[in-house]
Amino acid sequence: MSHDFTKSLIRAAKRGKASPLWRYYQHGVVPNQTASMLYRRAKIGLNLFRSSETFGQTAAHSGVRSESMNPRCYELAACGAFFLSERRDEVADVFGDAVPMFEGPAELAQLIRYFLDHPDERQAKAAMLPQLVHQHSYVNRARQVAEDIAGLSALSRRTQAPQKGAEA
């Protein structure tokens, strides 16, 4: 789904000022402070995953479905921004029902209509998101990596040490 939907967005952007989406198009790199402000101001954020390892019109799409989340999921959630996401197993693992997922344009349109018509439900889900990603900070990730390395190092030393009673 994302490949076709993304191509549609790219076509709209290429139409330039003739596109009804032009006024929403951000040119160039969007600074983090601006991005977080935009996330918070949006009624509904949209998380799409790319299906290629490269960018542009000549990008080859592998057809392999990835399972992990992208950074935008963490960014939107940390900002407390309600969002809809393409279906990924890790999104469900981390967010449960707090992030509704879709598999195609029709389902996405249905979810957008629903949550625009149900602001209380949308706001309740958004309020849960920062706590769901709180433990996923860079500091906590670095701590986990250090603990994993220490554990592997200790395991390696134990397996390389001569065993008692073993002959040399």
Short mmCIF file of N, CA, C and O in Angstrom, two decimals, residues 1-101:
data_model
loop_
_atom_site.label_atom_id
_atom_site.label_comp_id
_atom_site.label_asym_id
_atom_site.label_seq_id
_atom_site.Cartn_x
_atom_site.Cartn_y
_atom_site.Cartn_z
N MET A 1 0.83 -1.19 0.00
CA MET A 1 0.00 0.00 0.00
C MET A 1 0.87 1.24 0.00
O MET A 1 0.64 2.14 -0.76
N SER A 2 1.87 1.30 0.83
CA SER A 2 2.61 2.54 1.01
C SER A 2 3.24 3.00 -0.30
O SER A 2 3.32 4.18 -0.56
N HIS A 3 3.70 2.07 -1.13
CA HIS A 3 4.34 2.44 -2.39
C HIS A 3 3.37 3.25 -3.25
O HIS A 3 3.71 4.32 -3.73
N ASP A 4 2.13 2.76 -3.46
CA ASP A 4 1.16 3.47 -4.28
C ASP A 4 0.74 4.79 -3.63
O ASP A 4 0.62 5.81 -4.31
N PHE A 5 0.52 4.78 -2.33
CA PHE A 5 0.09 5.99 -1.63
C PHE A 5 1.20 7.03 -1.67
O PHE A 5 0.97 8.20 -1.95
N THR A 6 2.44 6.59 -1.43
CA THR A 6 3.57 7.50 -1.45
C THR A 6 3.76 8.07 -2.85
O THR A 6 4.03 9.27 -3.01
N LYS A 7 3.61 7.24 -3.87
CA LYS A 7 3.72 7.74 -5.25
C LYS A 7 2.67 8.81 -5.52
O LYS A 7 2.94 9.80 -6.19
N SER A 8 1.47 8.63 -4.97
CA SER A 8 0.42 9.63 -5.15
C SER A 8 0.81 10.95 -4.48
O SER A 8 0.58 12.03 -5.05
N LEU A 9 1.39 10.87 -3.29
CA LEU A 9 1.83 12.08 -2.61
C LEU A 9 2.95 12.77 -3.38
O LEU A 9 2.99 13.99 -3.50
N ILE A 10 3.87 11.97 -3.92
CA ILE A 10 4.98 12.53 -4.70
C ILE A 10 4.44 13.22 -5.95
O ILE A 10 4.86 14.32 -6.30
N ARG A 11 3.48 12.56 -6.63
CA ARG A 11 2.87 13.18 -7.82
C ARG A 11 2.22 14.51 -7.47
O ARG A 11 2.34 15.50 -8.19
N ALA A 12 1.53 14.55 -6.33
CA ALA A 12 0.88 15.80 -5.89
C ALA A 12 1.94 16.87 -5.64
O ALA A 12 1.75 18.03 -6.03
N ALA A 13 3.04 16.49 -5.01
CA ALA A 13 4.10 17.46 -4.72
C ALA A 13 4.73 17.97 -6.01
O ALA A 13 5.05 19.15 -6.13
N LYS A 14 4.88 17.09 -7.01
CA LYS A 14 5.49 17.50 -8.28
C LYS A 14 4.59 18.43 -9.08
O LYS A 14 5.07 19.17 -9.92
N ARG A 15 3.29 18.40 -8.82
CA ARG A 15 2.39 19.32 -9.50
C ARG A 15 2.61 20.74 -9.02
O ARG A 15 2.12 21.69 -9.61
N GLY A 16 3.35 20.84 -7.94
CA GLY A 16 3.70 22.15 -7.42
C GLY A 16 2.47 22.94 -6.99
O GLY A 16 1.56 22.41 -6.37
N LYS A 17 2.46 24.19 -7.34
CA LYS A 17 1.40 25.09 -6.89
C LYS A 17 0.03 24.70 -7.42
O LYS A 17 -0.99 25.13 -6.89
N ALA A 18 -0.02 23.83 -8.42
CA ALA A 18 -1.30 23.37 -8.96
C ALA A 18 -1.95 22.32 -8.05
O ALA A 18 -3.13 22.03 -8.19
N SER A 19 -1.18 21.76 -7.14
CA SER A 19 -1.71 20.73 -6.24
C SER A 19 -2.44 21.37 -5.07
O SER A 19 -1.95 22.35 -4.49
N PRO A 20 -3.58 20.81 -4.68
CA PRO A 20 -4.26 21.33 -3.49
C PRO A 20 -3.46 21.10 -2.20
O PRO A 20 -3.74 21.71 -1.18
N LEU A 21 -2.47 20.23 -2.27
CA LEU A 21 -1.63 19.95 -1.09
C LEU A 21 -0.44 20.90 -0.99
O LEU A 21 0.29 20.87 0.00
N TRP A 22 -0.21 21.74 -1.99
CA TRP A 22 0.99 22.55 -2.07
C TRP A 22 1.22 23.39 -0.82
O TRP A 22 2.33 23.49 -0.32
N ARG A 23 0.15 23.97 -0.28
CA ARG A 23 0.33 24.85 0.87
C ARG A 23 0.81 24.10 2.11
O ARG A 23 1.29 24.70 3.05
N TYR A 24 0.69 22.77 2.11
CA TYR A 24 1.13 21.97 3.25
C TYR A 24 2.52 21.38 3.05
O TYR A 24 3.08 20.79 3.96
N TYR A 25 3.05 21.49 1.87
CA TYR A 25 4.33 20.87 1.53
C TYR A 25 5.48 21.66 2.16
O TYR A 25 5.57 22.87 2.01
N GLN A 26 6.35 20.97 2.89
CA GLN A 26 7.52 21.58 3.52
C GLN A 26 8.73 21.31 2.63
O GLN A 26 9.06 20.16 2.38
N HIS A 27 9.37 22.35 2.18
CA HIS A 27 10.53 22.20 1.31
C HIS A 27 11.80 22.05 2.14
O HIS A 27 12.00 22.77 3.11
N GLY A 28 12.65 21.11 1.78
CA GLY A 28 13.92 20.93 2.46
C GLY A 28 13.76 20.24 3.81
O GLY A 28 12.74 19.63 4.11
N VAL A 29 14.80 20.35 4.62
CA VAL A 29 14.83 19.72 5.93
C VAL A 29 13.98 20.54 6.90
O VAL A 29 14.09 21.76 6.95
N VAL A 30 13.15 19.86 7.65
CA VAL A 30 12.33 20.52 8.66
C VAL A 30 13.05 20.39 10.00
O VAL A 30 13.30 19.27 10.46
N PRO A 31 13.41 21.51 10.65
CA PRO A 31 14.09 21.42 11.94
C PRO A 31 13.25 20.67 12.97
O PRO A 31 12.02 20.70 12.92
N ASN A 32 13.92 20.01 13.91
CA ASN A 32 13.22 19.20 14.92
C ASN A 32 12.18 19.99 15.69
O ASN A 32 11.08 19.49 15.95
N GLN A 33 12.50 21.21 16.09
CA GLN A 33 11.53 22.01 16.84
C GLN A 33 10.29 22.30 16.01
O GLN A 33 9.18 22.27 16.53
N THR A 34 10.48 22.56 14.73
CA THR A 34 9.34 22.81 13.85
C THR A 34 8.52 21.53 13.67
O THR A 34 7.29 21.56 13.72
N ALA A 35 9.22 20.42 13.47
CA ALA A 35 8.52 19.14 13.28
C ALA A 35 7.68 18.81 14.52
O ALA A 35 6.51 18.44 14.38
N SER A 36 8.25 18.96 15.71
CA SER A 36 7.48 18.62 16.91
C SER A 36 6.29 19.56 17.08
O SER A 36 5.22 19.13 17.52
N MET A 37 6.44 20.83 16.71
CA MET A 37 5.32 21.77 16.78
C MET A 37 4.22 21.35 15.80
O MET A 37 3.03 21.36 16.13
N LEU A 38 4.62 20.96 14.59
CA LEU A 38 3.64 20.52 13.59
C LEU A 38 2.93 19.24 14.04
O LEU A 38 1.72 19.10 13.87
N TYR A 39 3.69 18.31 14.62
CA TYR A 39 3.09 17.07 15.12
C TYR A 39 2.01 17.39 16.17
O TYR A 39 0.92 16.84 16.13
N ARG A 40 2.35 18.28 17.10
CA ARG A 40 1.41 18.61 18.18
C ARG A 40 0.17 19.34 17.67
O ARG A 40 -0.90 19.21 18.25
N ARG A 41 0.31 20.13 16.63
CA ARG A 41 -0.81 20.92 16.11
C ARG A 41 -1.76 20.09 15.23
O ARG A 41 -2.91 20.48 15.06
N ALA A 42 -1.29 18.99 14.71
CA ALA A 42 -2.11 18.18 13.80
C ALA A 42 -3.19 17.43 14.58
O ALA A 42 -2.93 16.93 15.68
N LYS A 43 -4.36 17.33 14.03
CA LYS A 43 -5.40 16.51 14.65
C LYS A 43 -5.05 15.04 14.49
O LYS A 43 -5.29 14.23 15.38
N ILE A 44 -4.49 14.69 13.33
CA ILE A 44 -4.10 13.30 13.05
C ILE A 44 -2.76 13.31 12.33
O ILE A 44 -2.61 13.93 11.28
N GLY A 45 -1.80 12.60 12.92
CA GLY A 45 -0.52 12.39 12.25
C GLY A 45 -0.61 11.12 11.42
O GLY A 45 -1.42 10.24 11.68
N LEU A 46 0.22 11.04 10.41
CA LEU A 46 0.20 9.89 9.51
C LEU A 46 1.60 9.31 9.44
O LEU A 46 2.57 10.02 9.15
N ASN A 47 1.71 8.03 9.72
CA ASN A 47 3.00 7.35 9.65
C ASN A 47 2.97 6.33 8.53
O ASN A 47 2.24 5.36 8.58
N LEU A 48 3.80 6.59 7.52
CA LEU A 48 3.95 5.67 6.39
C LEU A 48 5.36 5.09 6.43
O LEU A 48 6.30 5.76 6.85
N PHE A 49 5.49 3.87 5.98
CA PHE A 49 6.79 3.23 5.90
C PHE A 49 7.21 3.16 4.44
O PHE A 49 6.38 2.89 3.57
N ARG A 50 8.48 3.37 4.18
CA ARG A 50 8.93 3.21 2.80
C ARG A 50 9.20 1.74 2.53
O ARG A 50 9.51 0.97 3.43
N SER A 51 9.07 1.39 1.28
CA SER A 51 9.24 -0.02 0.90
C SER A 51 10.48 -0.21 0.03
O SER A 51 10.58 -1.17 -0.71
N SER A 52 11.42 0.72 0.11
CA SER A 52 12.64 0.60 -0.67
C SER A 52 13.83 1.00 0.19
O SER A 52 13.67 1.62 1.24
N GLU A 53 15.00 0.63 -0.28
CA GLU A 53 16.21 0.99 0.46
C GLU A 53 16.79 2.31 -0.04
O GLU A 53 17.71 2.84 0.55
N THR A 54 16.25 2.82 -1.14
CA THR A 54 16.73 4.08 -1.70
C THR A 54 15.53 4.99 -1.93
O THR A 54 14.38 4.60 -1.70
N PHE A 55 15.79 6.19 -2.40
CA PHE A 55 14.74 7.16 -2.64
C PHE A 55 14.64 7.51 -4.12
O PHE A 55 15.52 7.19 -4.90
N GLY A 56 13.59 8.20 -4.49
CA GLY A 56 13.44 8.71 -5.84
C GLY A 56 12.59 7.81 -6.71
O GLY A 56 12.15 6.73 -6.31
N GLN A 57 12.36 8.28 -7.92
CA GLN A 57 11.49 7.55 -8.84
C GLN A 57 12.08 6.23 -9.30
O GLN A 57 11.36 5.34 -9.70
N THR A 58 13.39 6.11 -9.25
CA THR A 58 14.02 4.87 -9.71
C THR A 58 14.27 3.89 -8.57
O THR A 58 14.92 2.88 -8.77
N ALA A 59 13.77 4.18 -7.39
CA ALA A 59 13.98 3.31 -6.23
C ALA A 59 13.37 1.93 -6.50
O ALA A 59 12.24 1.82 -6.97
N ALA A 60 14.15 0.91 -6.22
CA ALA A 60 13.66 -0.47 -6.38
C ALA A 60 12.94 -0.89 -5.09
O ALA A 60 13.47 -0.73 -4.00
N HIS A 61 11.76 -1.41 -5.23
CA HIS A 61 10.98 -1.86 -4.09
C HIS A 61 11.14 -3.37 -3.97
O HIS A 61 10.86 -4.11 -4.89
N SER A 62 11.59 -3.79 -2.79
CA SER A 62 11.96 -5.18 -2.59
C SER A 62 10.77 -6.12 -2.50
O SER A 62 10.89 -7.29 -2.79
N GLY A 63 9.63 -5.62 -2.07
CA GLY A 63 8.47 -6.49 -1.87
C GLY A 63 8.52 -7.23 -0.55
O GLY A 63 7.59 -7.94 -0.20
N VAL A 64 9.61 -7.08 0.20
CA VAL A 64 9.74 -7.71 1.49
C VAL A 64 9.10 -6.80 2.53
O VAL A 64 9.41 -5.61 2.60
N ARG A 65 8.22 -7.35 3.33
CA ARG A 65 7.52 -6.55 4.34
C ARG A 65 8.35 -6.52 5.62
O ARG A 65 8.62 -7.54 6.22
N SER A 66 8.76 -5.33 6.01
CA SER A 66 9.51 -5.15 7.25
C SER A 66 8.56 -5.21 8.43
O SER A 66 7.36 -5.01 8.28
N GLU A 67 9.10 -5.44 9.61
CA GLU A 67 8.28 -5.57 10.81
C GLU A 67 8.55 -4.48 11.83
O GLU A 67 7.78 -4.30 12.76
N SER A 68 9.66 -3.76 11.70
CA SER A 68 10.02 -2.80 12.73
C SER A 68 9.51 -1.40 12.43
O SER A 68 9.18 -1.07 11.29
N MET A 69 9.47 -0.59 13.48
CA MET A 69 8.98 0.78 13.36
C MET A 69 10.07 1.71 12.84
O MET A 69 11.24 1.40 12.93
N ASN A 70 9.64 2.85 12.38
CA ASN A 70 10.58 3.90 11.99
C ASN A 70 10.64 4.94 13.11
O ASN A 70 9.82 4.93 14.03
N PRO A 71 11.61 5.85 13.04
CA PRO A 71 11.73 6.87 14.10
C PRO A 71 10.49 7.76 14.23
O PRO A 71 10.21 8.25 15.32
N ARG A 72 9.76 7.98 13.15
CA ARG A 72 8.59 8.86 13.23
C ARG A 72 7.57 8.36 14.26
O ARG A 72 6.93 9.16 14.93
N CYS A 73 7.41 7.05 14.40
CA CYS A 73 6.49 6.53 15.43
C CYS A 73 6.89 7.03 16.81
O CYS A 73 6.03 7.49 17.58
N TYR A 74 8.17 6.95 17.12
CA TYR A 74 8.66 7.41 18.42
C TYR A 74 8.50 8.92 18.55
O TYR A 74 8.12 9.42 19.61
N GLU A 75 8.81 9.65 17.49
CA GLU A 75 8.72 11.12 17.52
C GLU A 75 7.29 11.58 17.75
O GLU A 75 7.03 12.44 18.60
N LEU A 76 6.35 11.04 16.98
CA LEU A 76 4.95 11.42 17.14
C LEU A 76 4.45 11.09 18.55
O LEU A 76 3.80 11.91 19.19
N ALA A 77 4.77 9.89 19.00
CA ALA A 77 4.32 9.46 20.33
C ALA A 77 4.92 10.32 21.43
O ALA A 77 4.23 10.73 22.36
N ALA A 78 6.21 10.62 21.34
CA ALA A 78 6.87 11.44 22.35
C ALA A 78 6.25 12.83 22.42
O ALA A 78 6.21 13.45 23.50
N CYS A 79 5.76 13.33 21.30
CA CYS A 79 5.10 14.65 21.25
C CYS A 79 3.65 14.58 21.72
O CYS A 79 2.99 15.61 21.81
N GLY A 80 3.15 13.39 21.97
CA GLY A 80 1.75 13.25 22.37
C GLY A 80 0.80 13.50 21.21
O GLY A 80 -0.34 13.93 21.42
N ALA A 81 1.26 13.22 20.00
CA ALA A 81 0.46 13.46 18.81
C ALA A 81 -0.27 12.18 18.41
O ALA A 81 0.38 11.14 18.20
N PHE A 82 -1.57 12.24 18.32
CA PHE A 82 -2.33 11.09 17.84
C PHE A 82 -1.90 10.82 16.40
O PHE A 82 -1.72 11.73 15.60
N PHE A 83 -1.73 9.53 16.07
CA PHE A 83 -1.39 9.21 14.69
C PHE A 83 -1.93 7.85 14.27
O PHE A 83 -2.24 7.00 15.10
N LEU A 84 -2.06 7.72 12.98
CA LEU A 84 -2.44 6.46 12.33
C LEU A 84 -1.19 5.94 11.65
O LEU A 84 -0.38 6.71 11.14
N SER A 85 -1.04 4.63 11.63
CA SER A 85 0.16 4.04 11.05
C SER A 85 -0.18 2.88 10.14
O SER A 85 -1.14 2.15 10.37
N GLU A 86 0.65 2.73 9.12
CA GLU A 86 0.57 1.50 8.35
C GLU A 86 0.85 0.35 9.31
O GLU A 86 1.57 0.51 10.30
N ARG A 87 0.29 -0.79 9.00
CA ARG A 87 0.40 -1.94 9.90
C ARG A 87 1.84 -2.47 9.93
O ARG A 87 2.45 -2.70 8.91
N ARG A 88 2.34 -2.61 11.15
CA ARG A 88 3.63 -3.24 11.43
C ARG A 88 3.50 -3.93 12.77
O ARG A 88 2.90 -3.38 13.70
N ASP A 89 4.08 -5.10 12.90
CA ASP A 89 3.98 -5.86 14.14
C ASP A 89 4.52 -5.08 15.33
O ASP A 89 3.94 -5.10 16.41
N GLU A 90 5.65 -4.39 15.16
CA GLU A 90 6.25 -3.68 16.28
C GLU A 90 5.37 -2.51 16.75
O GLU A 90 5.36 -2.18 17.93
N VAL A 91 4.63 -1.89 15.83
CA VAL A 91 3.71 -0.81 16.23
C VAL A 91 2.69 -1.37 17.22
O VAL A 91 2.42 -0.78 18.27
N ALA A 92 2.13 -2.53 16.90
CA ALA A 92 1.16 -3.16 17.80
C ALA A 92 1.82 -3.57 19.11
O ALA A 92 1.23 -3.41 20.18
N ASP A 93 3.05 -4.08 19.06
CA ASP A 93 3.75 -4.50 20.27
C ASP A 93 4.00 -3.33 21.21
O ASP A 93 3.84 -3.46 22.43
N VAL A 94 4.40 -2.19 20.69
CA VAL A 94 4.75 -1.04 21.52
C VAL A 94 3.52 -0.25 21.95
O VAL A 94 3.40 0.16 23.10
N PHE A 95 2.57 -0.06 21.03
CA PHE A 95 1.46 0.86 21.29
C PHE A 95 0.11 0.20 21.54
O PHE A 95 -0.82 0.87 21.99
N GLY A 96 -0.01 -1.09 21.26
CA GLY A 96 -1.31 -1.74 21.44
C GLY A 96 -2.39 -1.03 20.65
O GLY A 96 -2.20 -0.70 19.48
N ASP A 97 -3.52 -0.74 21.30
CA ASP A 97 -4.64 -0.09 20.63
C ASP A 97 -4.51 1.43 20.59
O ASP A 97 -5.39 2.11 20.04
N ALA A 98 -3.45 1.99 21.16
CA ALA A 98 -3.30 3.44 21.19
C ALA A 98 -3.01 4.03 19.81
O ALA A 98 -3.26 5.21 19.57
N VAL A 99 -2.47 3.21 18.90
CA VAL A 99 -2.19 3.66 17.54
C VAL A 99 -2.97 2.79 16.57
O VAL A 99 -2.60 1.64 16.32
N PRO A 100 -4.06 3.30 16.03
CA PRO A 100 -4.81 2.53 15.02
C PRO A 100 -3.96 2.34 13.76
O PRO A 100 -3.23 3.25 13.36
N MET A 101 -4.07 1.17 13.17
CA MET A 101 -3.28 0.85 11.98
C MET A 101 -4.20 0.56 10.80
O MET A 101 -5.33 0.16 10.96
#
